[in-house]
JSON list of C-alpha atoms in Angstrom, two decimals:
[
{"chain": "A", "resi": 953, "resn": "MET", "atom": "CA", "xyz": [-11.45, 175.01, -162.01]},
{"chain": "A", "resi": 954, "resn": "TYR", "atom": "CA", "xyz": [-12.54, 175.82, -158.59]},
{"chain": "A", "resi": 955, "resn": "THR", "atom": "CA", "xyz": [-14.11, 173.55, -156.65]},
{"chain": "A", "resi": 956, "resn": "GLU", "atom": "CA", "xyz": [-15.37, 173.69, -152.73]},
{"chain": "A", "resi": 957, "resn": "LEU", "atom": "CA", "xyz": [-16.37, 170.56, -150.94]},
{"chain": "A", "resi": 958, "resn": "ARG", "atom": "CA", "xyz": [-17.60, 169.76, -147.52]},
{"chain": "A", "resi": 959, "resn": "PHE", "atom": "CA", "xyz": [-17.12, 166.38, -145.64]},
{"chain": "A", "resi": 960, "resn": "HIS", "atom": "CA", "xyz": [-19.51, 165.10, -143.05]},
{"chain": "A", "resi": 961, "resn": "GLY", "atom": "CA", "xyz": [-18.69, 162.34, -140.60]},
{"chain": "A", "resi": 962, "resn": "ARG", "atom": "CA", "xyz": [-18.18, 161.40, -137.11]},
{"chain": "A", "resi": 963, "resn": "GLY", "atom": "CA", "xyz": [-15.42, 161.65, -134.64]},
{"chain": "A", "resi": 964, "resn": "GLY", "atom": "CA", "xyz": [-13.01, 158.69, -135.43]},
{"chain": "A", "resi": 965, "resn": "GLN", "atom": "CA", "xyz": [-13.83, 158.23, -138.76]},
{"chain": "A", "resi": 966, "resn": "GLY", "atom": "CA", "xyz": [-11.12, 160.23, -140.30]},
{"chain": "A", "resi": 967, "resn": "ALA", "atom": "CA", "xyz": [-12.72, 163.13, -142.25]},
{"chain": "A", "resi": 968, "resn": "VAL", "atom": "CA", "xyz": [-9.84, 165.45, -141.53]},
{"chain": "A", "resi": 969, "resn": "THR", "atom": "CA", "xyz": [-7.59, 162.54, -142.83]},
{"chain": "A", "resi": 970, "resn": "ALA", "atom": "CA", "xyz": [-9.89, 162.48, -145.49]},
{"chain": "A", "resi": 971, "resn": "ALA", "atom": "CA", "xyz": [-9.56, 166.19, -146.66]},
{"chain": "A", "resi": 972, "resn": "THR", "atom": "CA", "xyz": [-5.66, 165.96, -146.33]},
{"chain": "A", "resi": 973, "resn": "ILE", "atom": "CA", "xyz": [-5.05, 163.17, -148.32]},
{"chain": "A", "resi": 974, "resn": "LEU", "atom": "CA", "xyz": [-7.28, 164.85, -151.37]},
{"chain": "A", "resi": 975, "resn": "ALA", "atom": "CA", "xyz": [-5.43, 168.41, -150.81]},
{"chain": "A", "resi": 976, "resn": "ARG", "atom": "CA", "xyz": [-2.12, 166.22, -151.04]},
{"chain": "A", "resi": 977, "resn": "ALA", "atom": "CA", "xyz": [-3.41, 164.21, -153.91]},
{"chain": "A", "resi": 978, "resn": "ALA", "atom": "CA", "xyz": [-4.51, 167.56, -155.69]},
{"chain": "A", "resi": 979, "resn": "LEU", "atom": "CA", "xyz": [-0.96, 169.16, -154.71]},
{"chain": "A", "resi": 980, "resn": "PHE", "atom": "CA", "xyz": [0.52, 165.70, -156.87]},
{"chain": "A", "resi": 981, "resn": "GLU", "atom": "CA", "xyz": [-1.35, 167.41, -160.10]},
{"chain": "A", "resi": 982, "resn": "GLY", "atom": "CA", "xyz": [-0.26, 171.10, -159.55]},
{"chain": "A", "resi": 983, "resn": "LYS", "atom": "CA", "xyz": [-2.84, 172.01, -158.18]},
{"chain": "A", "resi": 984, "resn": "TRP", "atom": "CA", "xyz": [-3.57, 174.33, -155.23]},
{"chain": "A", "resi": 985, "resn": "ALA", "atom": "CA", "xyz": [-5.48, 173.02, -152.42]},
{"chain": "A", "resi": 986, "resn": "GLN", "atom": "CA", "xyz": [-6.18, 173.34, -148.88]},
{"chain": "A", "resi": 987, "resn": "ALA", "atom": "CA", "xyz": [-8.14, 171.58, -145.97]},
{"chain": "A", "resi": 988, "resn": "ILE", "atom": "CA", "xyz": [-9.64, 173.03, -142.78]},
{"chain": "A", "resi": 989, "resn": "PRO", "atom": "CA", "xyz": [-11.11, 171.25, -139.97]},
{"chain": "A", "resi": 990, "resn": "GLU", "atom": "CA", "xyz": [-13.47, 172.41, -137.99]},
{"chain": "A", "resi": 991, "resn": "PHE", "atom": "CA", "xyz": [-13.25, 171.57, -134.30]},
{"chain": "A", "resi": 992, "resn": "GLY", "atom": "CA", "xyz": [-15.64, 172.01, -131.40]},
{"chain": "A", "resi": 993, "resn": "ALA", "atom": "CA", "xyz": [-16.13, 169.80, -128.65]},
{"chain": "A", "resi": 994, "resn": "GLU", "atom": "CA", "xyz": [-16.06, 166.80, -131.28]},
{"chain": "A", "resi": 995, "resn": "ARG", "atom": "CA", "xyz": [-15.90, 162.99, -129.33]},
{"chain": "A", "resi": 996, "resn": "ARG", "atom": "CA", "xyz": [-15.77, 159.51, -131.13]},
{"chain": "A", "resi": 997, "resn": "GLY", "atom": "CA", "xyz": [-18.98, 159.55, -132.73]},
{"chain": "A", "resi": 998, "resn": "ALA", "atom": "CA", "xyz": [-19.88, 163.33, -132.75]},
{"chain": "A", "resi": 999, "resn": "PRO", "atom": "CA", "xyz": [-20.85, 164.64, -136.42]},
{"chain": "A", "resi": 1000, "resn": "VAL", "atom": "CA", "xyz": [-17.64, 166.62, -137.81]},
{"chain": "A", "resi": 1001, "resn": "ARG", "atom": "CA", "xyz": [-17.04, 168.98, -140.47]},
{"chain": "A", "resi": 1002, "resn": "VAL", "atom": "CA", "xyz": [-14.29, 169.19, -142.62]},
{"chain": "A", "resi": 1003, "resn": "TYR", "atom": "CA", "xyz": [-13.62, 171.51, -145.77]},
{"chain": "A", "resi": 1004, "resn": "ALA", "atom": "CA", "xyz": [-11.44, 171.65, -148.73]},
{"chain": "A", "resi": 1005, "resn": "ARG", "atom": "CA", "xyz": [-10.66, 173.60, -151.83]},
{"chain": "A", "resi": 1006, "resn": "ILE", "atom": "CA", "xyz": [-9.14, 172.49, -154.82]},
{"chain": "A", "resi": 1007, "resn": "SER", "atom": "CA", "xyz": [-7.99, 175.15, -157.72]},
{"chain": "A", "resi": 1008, "resn": "ASP", "atom": "CA", "xyz": [-5.85, 175.77, -160.75]},
{"chain": "A", "resi": 1009, "resn": "LYS", "atom": "CA", "xyz": [-5.13, 178.69, -159.40]},
{"chain": "A", "resi": 1010, "resn": "PRO", "atom": "CA", "xyz": [-3.81, 180.08, -156.06]},
{"chain": "A", "resi": 1011, "resn": "ILE", "atom": "CA", "xyz": [-6.84, 179.81, -153.30]},
{"chain": "A", "resi": 1012, "resn": "GLN", "atom": "CA", "xyz": [-7.77, 183.48, -151.52]},
{"chain": "A", "resi": 1013, "resn": "VAL", "atom": "CA", "xyz": [-10.60, 182.41, -149.04]},
{"chain": "A", "resi": 1014, "resn": "HIS", "atom": "CA", "xyz": [-9.31, 180.40, -145.81]},
{"chain": "A", "resi": 1015, "resn": "SER", "atom": "CA", "xyz": [-12.62, 180.14, -144.42]},
{"chain": "A", "resi": 1016, "resn": "THR", "atom": "CA", "xyz": [-15.45, 177.33, -143.80]},
{"chain": "A", "resi": 1017, "resn": "VAL", "atom": "CA", "xyz": [-17.45, 176.42, -147.09]},
{"chain": "A", "resi": 1018, "resn": "VAL", "atom": "CA", "xyz": [-20.91, 177.70, -146.92]},
{"chain": "A", "resi": 1019, "resn": "GLU", "atom": "CA", "xyz": [-22.29, 176.75, -150.46]},
{"chain": "A", "resi": 1020, "resn": "PRO", "atom": "CA", "xyz": [-20.00, 173.75, -151.79]},
{"chain": "A", "resi": 1021, "resn": "ASP", "atom": "CA", "xyz": [-20.10, 172.08, -155.13]},
{"chain": "A", "resi": 1022, "resn": "ILE", "atom": "CA", "xyz": [-19.78, 168.43, -153.56]},
{"chain": "A", "resi": 1023, "resn": "VAL", "atom": "CA", "xyz": [-20.60, 167.06, -150.18]},
{"chain": "A", "resi": 1024, "resn": "VAL", "atom": "CA", "xyz": [-18.86, 163.74, -149.14]},
{"chain": "A", "resi": 1025, "resn": "VAL", "atom": "CA", "xyz": [-20.90, 161.75, -146.10]},
{"chain": "A", "resi": 1026, "resn": "LEU", "atom": "CA", "xyz": [-18.72, 159.22, -144.37]},
{"chain": "A", "resi": 1027, "resn": "ASP", "atom": "CA", "xyz": [-21.30, 157.62, -142.29]},
{"chain": "A", "resi": 1028, "resn": "TYR", "atom": "CA", "xyz": [-25.12, 157.24, -143.78]},
{"chain": "A", "resi": 1029, "resn": "GLU", "atom": "CA", "xyz": [-26.63, 157.62, -140.06]},
{"chain": "A", "resi": 1030, "resn": "LEU", "atom": "CA", "xyz": [-25.90, 161.17, -140.05]},
{"chain": "A", "resi": 1031, "resn": "LEU", "atom": "CA", "xyz": [-28.80, 161.78, -142.82]},
{"chain": "A", "resi": 1032, "resn": "LYS", "atom": "CA", "xyz": [-31.01, 161.26, -139.74]},
{"chain": "A", "resi": 1033, "resn": "LEU", "atom": "CA", "xyz": [-29.38, 164.30, -137.71]},
{"chain": "A", "resi": 1034, "resn": "VAL", "atom": "CA", "xyz": [-27.66, 166.83, -140.21]},
{"chain": "A", "resi": 1035, "resn": "ASP", "atom": "CA", "xyz": [-29.03, 168.26, -143.62]},
{"chain": "A", "resi": 1036, "resn": "VAL", "atom": "CA", "xyz": [-26.14, 167.19, -145.53]},
{"chain": "A", "resi": 1037, "resn": "THR", "atom": "CA", "xyz": [-27.23, 169.12, -148.52]},
{"chain": "A", "resi": 1038, "resn": "GLU", "atom": "CA", "xyz": [-27.73, 172.58, -146.73]},
{"chain": "A", "resi": 1039, "resn": "GLY", "atom": "CA", "xyz": [-26.10, 175.23, -149.01]},
{"chain": "A", "resi": 1040, "resn": "LEU", "atom": "CA", "xyz": [-25.09, 172.19, -152.03]},
{"chain": "A", "resi": 1041, "resn": "LYS", "atom": "CA", "xyz": [-25.48, 174.43, -155.06]},
{"chain": "A", "resi": 1042, "resn": "PRO", "atom": "CA", "xyz": [-28.03, 173.43, -157.62]},
{"chain": "A", "resi": 1043, "resn": "GLU", "atom": "CA", "xyz": [-25.57, 171.25, -159.58]},
{"chain": "A", "resi": 1044, "resn": "GLY", "atom": "CA", "xyz": [-23.88, 169.84, -156.62]},
{"chain": "A", "resi": 1045, "resn": "ILE", "atom": "CA", "xyz": [-22.73, 166.24, -156.13]},
{"chain": "A", "resi": 1046, "resn": "VAL", "atom": "CA", "xyz": [-22.96, 164.28, -152.99]},
{"chain": "A", "resi": 1047, "resn": "VAL", "atom": "CA", "xyz": [-20.36, 161.30, -152.42]},
{"chain": "A", "resi": 1048, "resn": "LEU", "atom": "CA", "xyz": [-22.29, 158.70, -149.88]},
{"chain": "A", "resi": 1049, "resn": "ASN", "atom": "CA", "xyz": [-21.15, 155.93, -148.01]},
{"chain": "A", "resi": 1050, "resn": "SER", "atom": "CA", "xyz": [-24.42, 153.94, -148.11]},
{"chain": "A", "resi": 1051, "resn": "PRO", "atom": "CA", "xyz": [-25.11, 150.57, -147.61]},
{"chain": "A", "resi": 1052, "resn": "VAL", "atom": "CA", "xyz": [-28.00, 150.97, -150.21]},
{"chain": "A", "resi": 1053, "resn": "ASN", "atom": "CA", "xyz": [-27.51, 151.86, -153.78]},
{"chain": "A", "resi": 1054, "resn": "THR", "atom": "CA", "xyz": [-30.46, 154.30, -153.76]},
{"chain": "A", "resi": 1055, "resn": "SER", "atom": "CA", "xyz": [-30.30, 158.03, -153.55]},
{"chain": "A", "resi": 1056, "resn": "PRO", "atom": "CA", "xyz": [-32.29, 160.04, -150.48]},
{"chain": "A", "resi": 1057, "resn": "PHE", "atom": "CA", "xyz": [-31.27, 163.42, -152.59]},
{"chain": "A", "resi": 1058, "resn": "PRO", "atom": "CA", "xyz": [-33.66, 163.28, -155.58]},
{"chain": "A", "resi": 1059, "resn": "LYS", "atom": "CA", "xyz": [-32.54, 166.88, -156.45]},
{"chain": "A", "resi": 1060, "resn": "PHE", "atom": "CA", "xyz": [-28.58, 166.04, -156.49]},
{"chain": "A", "resi": 1061, "resn": "ARG", "atom": "CA", "xyz": [-26.49, 164.03, -158.36]},
{"chain": "A", "resi": 1062, "resn": "THR", "atom": "CA", "xyz": [-25.56, 161.31, -155.95]},
{"chain": "A", "resi": 1063, "resn": "PHE", "atom": "CA", "xyz": [-23.16, 158.60, -155.72]},
{"chain": "A", "resi": 1064, "resn": "CYS", "atom": "CA", "xyz": [-22.95, 155.45, -153.90]},
{"chain": "A", "resi": 1065, "resn": "VAL", "atom": "CA", "xyz": [-20.32, 153.29, -152.21]},
{"chain": "A", "resi": 1066, "resn": "ASN", "atom": "CA", "xyz": [-20.55, 150.81, -149.50]},
{"chain": "A", "resi": 1067, "resn": "ALA", "atom": "CA", "xyz": [-17.24, 152.18, -147.62]},
{"chain": "A", "resi": 1068, "resn": "THR", "atom": "CA", "xyz": [-18.31, 150.41, -144.49]},
{"chain": "A", "resi": 1069, "resn": "LYS", "atom": "CA", "xyz": [-18.17, 147.27, -146.14]},
{"chain": "A", "resi": 1070, "resn": "ILE", "atom": "CA", "xyz": [-14.85, 148.11, -148.04]},
{"chain": "A", "resi": 1071, "resn": "ALA", "atom": "CA", "xyz": [-13.18, 149.14, -144.59]},
{"chain": "A", "resi": 1072, "resn": "LYS", "atom": "CA", "xyz": [-14.48, 145.92, -142.68]},
{"chain": "A", "resi": 1073, "resn": "ASP", "atom": "CA", "xyz": [-13.27, 143.97, -145.75]},
{"chain": "A", "resi": 1074, "resn": "LEU", "atom": "CA", "xyz": [-9.97, 145.31, -145.42]},
{"chain": "A", "resi": 1075, "resn": "ASN", "atom": "CA", "xyz": [-10.06, 145.32, -141.52]},
{"chain": "A", "resi": 1076, "resn": "LEU", "atom": "CA", "xyz": [-9.39, 148.98, -141.57]},
{"chain": "A", "resi": 1077, "resn": "VAL", "atom": "CA", "xyz": [-11.15, 149.38, -138.23]},
{"chain": "A", "resi": 1078, "resn": "VAL", "atom": "CA", "xyz": [-10.10, 151.04, -135.24]},
{"chain": "A", "resi": 1079, "resn": "SER", "atom": "CA", "xyz": [-11.54, 150.47, -131.53]},
{"chain": "A", "resi": 1080, "resn": "GLY", "atom": "CA", "xyz": [-14.51, 148.83, -133.64]},
{"chain": "A", "resi": 1081, "resn": "TRP", "atom": "CA", "xyz": [-14.88, 151.62, -135.90]},
{"chain": "A", "resi": 1082, "resn": "PRO", "atom": "CA", "xyz": [-14.63, 150.78, -139.55]},
{"chain": "A", "resi": 1083, "resn": "THR", "atom": "CA", "xyz": [-12.42, 153.83, -141.18]},
{"chain": "A", "resi": 1084, "resn": "VAL", "atom": "CA", "xyz": [-13.66, 154.66, -144.16]},
{"chain": "A", "resi": 1085, "resn": "ASN", "atom": "CA", "xyz": [-11.77, 158.26, -145.23]},
{"chain": "A", "resi": 1086, "resn": "THR", "atom": "CA", "xyz": [-9.50, 156.44, -147.75]},
{"chain": "A", "resi": 1087, "resn": "ALA", "atom": "CA", "xyz": [-12.52, 154.48, -149.26]},
{"chain": "A", "resi": 1088, "resn": "MET", "atom": "CA", "xyz": [-14.52, 157.76, -149.61]},
{"chain": "A", "resi": 1089, "resn": "VAL", "atom": "CA", "xyz": [-11.85, 159.39, -151.26]},
{"chain": "A", "resi": 1090, "resn": "GLY", "atom": "CA", "xyz": [-11.12, 157.11, -154.22]},
{"chain": "A", "resi": 1091, "resn": "ALA", "atom": "CA", "xyz": [-14.95, 157.36, -154.25]},
{"chain": "A", "resi": 1092, "resn": "LEU", "atom": "CA", "xyz": [-14.57, 161.06, -154.49]},
{"chain": "A", "resi": 1093, "resn": "ALA", "atom": "CA", "xyz": [-11.91, 160.71, -156.96]},
{"chain": "A", "resi": 1094, "resn": "LYS", "atom": "CA", "xyz": [-14.36, 158.61, -159.29]},
{"chain": "A", "resi": 1095, "resn": "ALA", "atom": "CA", "xyz": [-17.50, 160.17, -158.71]},
{"chain": "A", "resi": 1096, "resn": "SER", "atom": "CA", "xyz": [-15.72, 164.00, -159.37]},
{"chain": "A", "resi": 1097, "resn": "GLY", "atom": "CA", "xyz": [-13.02, 163.67, -161.53]},
{"chain": "A", "resi": 1098, "resn": "ILE", "atom": "CA", "xyz": [-11.20, 165.92, -159.03]},
{"chain": "A", "resi": 1099, "resn": "VAL", "atom": "CA", "xyz": [-8.10, 164.14, -158.75]},
{"chain": "A", "resi": 1100, "resn": "SER", "atom": "CA", "xyz": [-7.00, 160.64, -160.21]},
{"chain": "A", "resi": 1101, "resn": "ILE", "atom": "CA", "xyz": [-7.08, 157.73, -158.35]},
{"chain": "A", "resi": 1102, "resn": "ASP", "atom": "CA", "xyz": [-2.73, 157.44, -158.93]},
{"chain": "A", "resi": 1103, "resn": "SER", "atom": "CA", "xyz": [-2.58, 160.86, -156.76]},
{"chain": "A", "resi": 1104, "resn": "VAL", "atom": "CA", "xyz": [-5.02, 159.60, -154.00]},
{"chain": "A", "resi": 1105, "resn": "VAL", "atom": "CA", "xyz": [-3.28, 156.38, -153.86]},
{"chain": "A", "resi": 1106, "resn": "LYS", "atom": "CA", "xyz": [0.25, 158.26, -153.46]},
{"chain": "A", "resi": 1107, "resn": "ALA", "atom": "CA", "xyz": [-1.12, 160.66, -151.04]},
{"chain": "A", "resi": 1108, "resn": "ILE", "atom": "CA", "xyz": [-2.22, 157.84, -149.02]},
{"chain": "A", "resi": 1109, "resn": "GLY", "atom": "CA", "xyz": [1.36, 156.36, -149.38]},
{"chain": "A", "resi": 1110, "resn": "GLU", "atom": "CA", "xyz": [2.76, 159.37, -148.02]},
{"chain": "A", "resi": 1111, "resn": "TYR", "atom": "CA", "xyz": [0.53, 159.82, -145.28]},
{"chain": "A", "resi": 1112, "resn": "PHE", "atom": "CA", "xyz": [0.68, 156.68, -143.50]},
{"chain": "A", "resi": 1113, "resn": "SER", "atom": "CA", "xyz": [4.20, 155.90, -142.55]},
{"chain": "A", "resi": 1114, "resn": "SER", "atom": "CA", "xyz": [3.46, 151.62, -141.75]},
{"chain": "A", "resi": 1115, "resn": "PRO", "atom": "CA", "xyz": [3.46, 150.13, -145.52]},
{"chain": "A", "resi": 1116, "resn": "THR", "atom": "CA", "xyz": [0.83, 148.06, -144.20]},
{"chain": "A", "resi": 1117, "resn": "LEU", "atom": "CA", "xyz": [-1.70, 150.49, -143.39]},
{"chain": "A", "resi": 1118, "resn": "ALA", "atom": "CA", "xyz": [-0.87, 152.24, -146.51]},
{"chain": "A", "resi": 1119, "resn": "LYS", "atom": "CA", "xyz": [-1.20, 149.31, -149.01]},
{"chain": "A", "resi": 1120, "resn": "ALA", "atom": "CA", "xyz": [-4.79, 148.60, -146.75]},
{"chain": "A", "resi": 1121, "resn": "ASN", "atom": "CA", "xyz": [-5.94, 152.27, -147.41]},
{"chain": "A", "resi": 1122, "resn": "GLY", "atom": "CA", "xyz": [-4.45, 152.26, -150.75]},
{"chain": "A", "resi": 1123, "resn": "ASP", "atom": "CA", "xyz": [-6.26, 149.08, -151.99]},
{"chain": "A", "resi": 1124, "resn": "ALA", "atom": "CA", "xyz": [-9.54, 150.81, -149.76]},
{"chain": "A", "resi": 1125, "resn": "ALA", "atom": "CA", "xyz": [-9.35, 153.95, -152.26]},
{"chain": "A", "resi": 1126, "resn": "VAL", "atom": "CA", "xyz": [-8.99, 151.63, -155.30]},
{"chain": "A", "resi": 1127, "resn": "ARG", "atom": "CA", "xyz": [-11.84, 149.73, -154.50]},
{"chain": "A", "resi": 1128, "resn": "ALA", "atom": "CA", "xyz": [-14.12, 152.18, -153.60]},
{"chain": "A", "resi": 1129, "resn": "PHE", "atom": "CA", "xyz": [-13.06, 153.91, -156.80]},
{"chain": "A", "resi": 1130, "resn": "GLU", "atom": "CA", "xyz": [-14.13, 150.93, -158.68]},
{"chain": "A", "resi": 1131, "resn": "GLU", "atom": "CA", "xyz": [-17.37, 149.94, -156.81]},
{"chain": "A", "resi": 1132, "resn": "ILE", "atom": "CA", "xyz": [-19.02, 153.55, -157.01]},
{"chain": "A", "resi": 1133, "resn": "THR", "atom": "CA", "xyz": [-22.05, 153.89, -158.89]},
{"chain": "A", "resi": 1134, "resn": "GLN", "atom": "CA", "xyz": [-24.39, 156.74, -159.31]},
{"chain": "A", "resi": 1135, "resn": "CYS", "atom": "CA", "xyz": [-27.75, 155.95, -157.11]}
]
């Protein structure tokens, strides 16, 4: 098993945290993992990319992901700015934070969840921005089966030092896991 992922988000949404939590969840399951942020002149709201790899063997590659197996999109509005499916393998999966359950990608298996609503419902809002990252990792776990939701919740619990934040973010991941559907 060797899976390459690319996360698309906006500065401040927690795409780096999402990839880090995913990698930690994979490590809990005895897999090899890496999370690679791509930094530039990011600022809150600017499009960002983060890469991850999960494998059952040591990972020898340490670079950006050009042809991902899975793309995770944290902000639906990015579809107007970025070709999020660029390089996505023909059998690739898109996990999309979307207010509607309709796929804009007929060539790919697409899964939709309203992570923004989940974040708002659970008061996961920072400076007025819903923080959708943990919900999207939960959704990814269901859509791909790459890691279990139990490992995701455990990784979230380790990542957040505040028990209150850990609980709310774990709840967001579980709720997204339960609500995601193929669109």
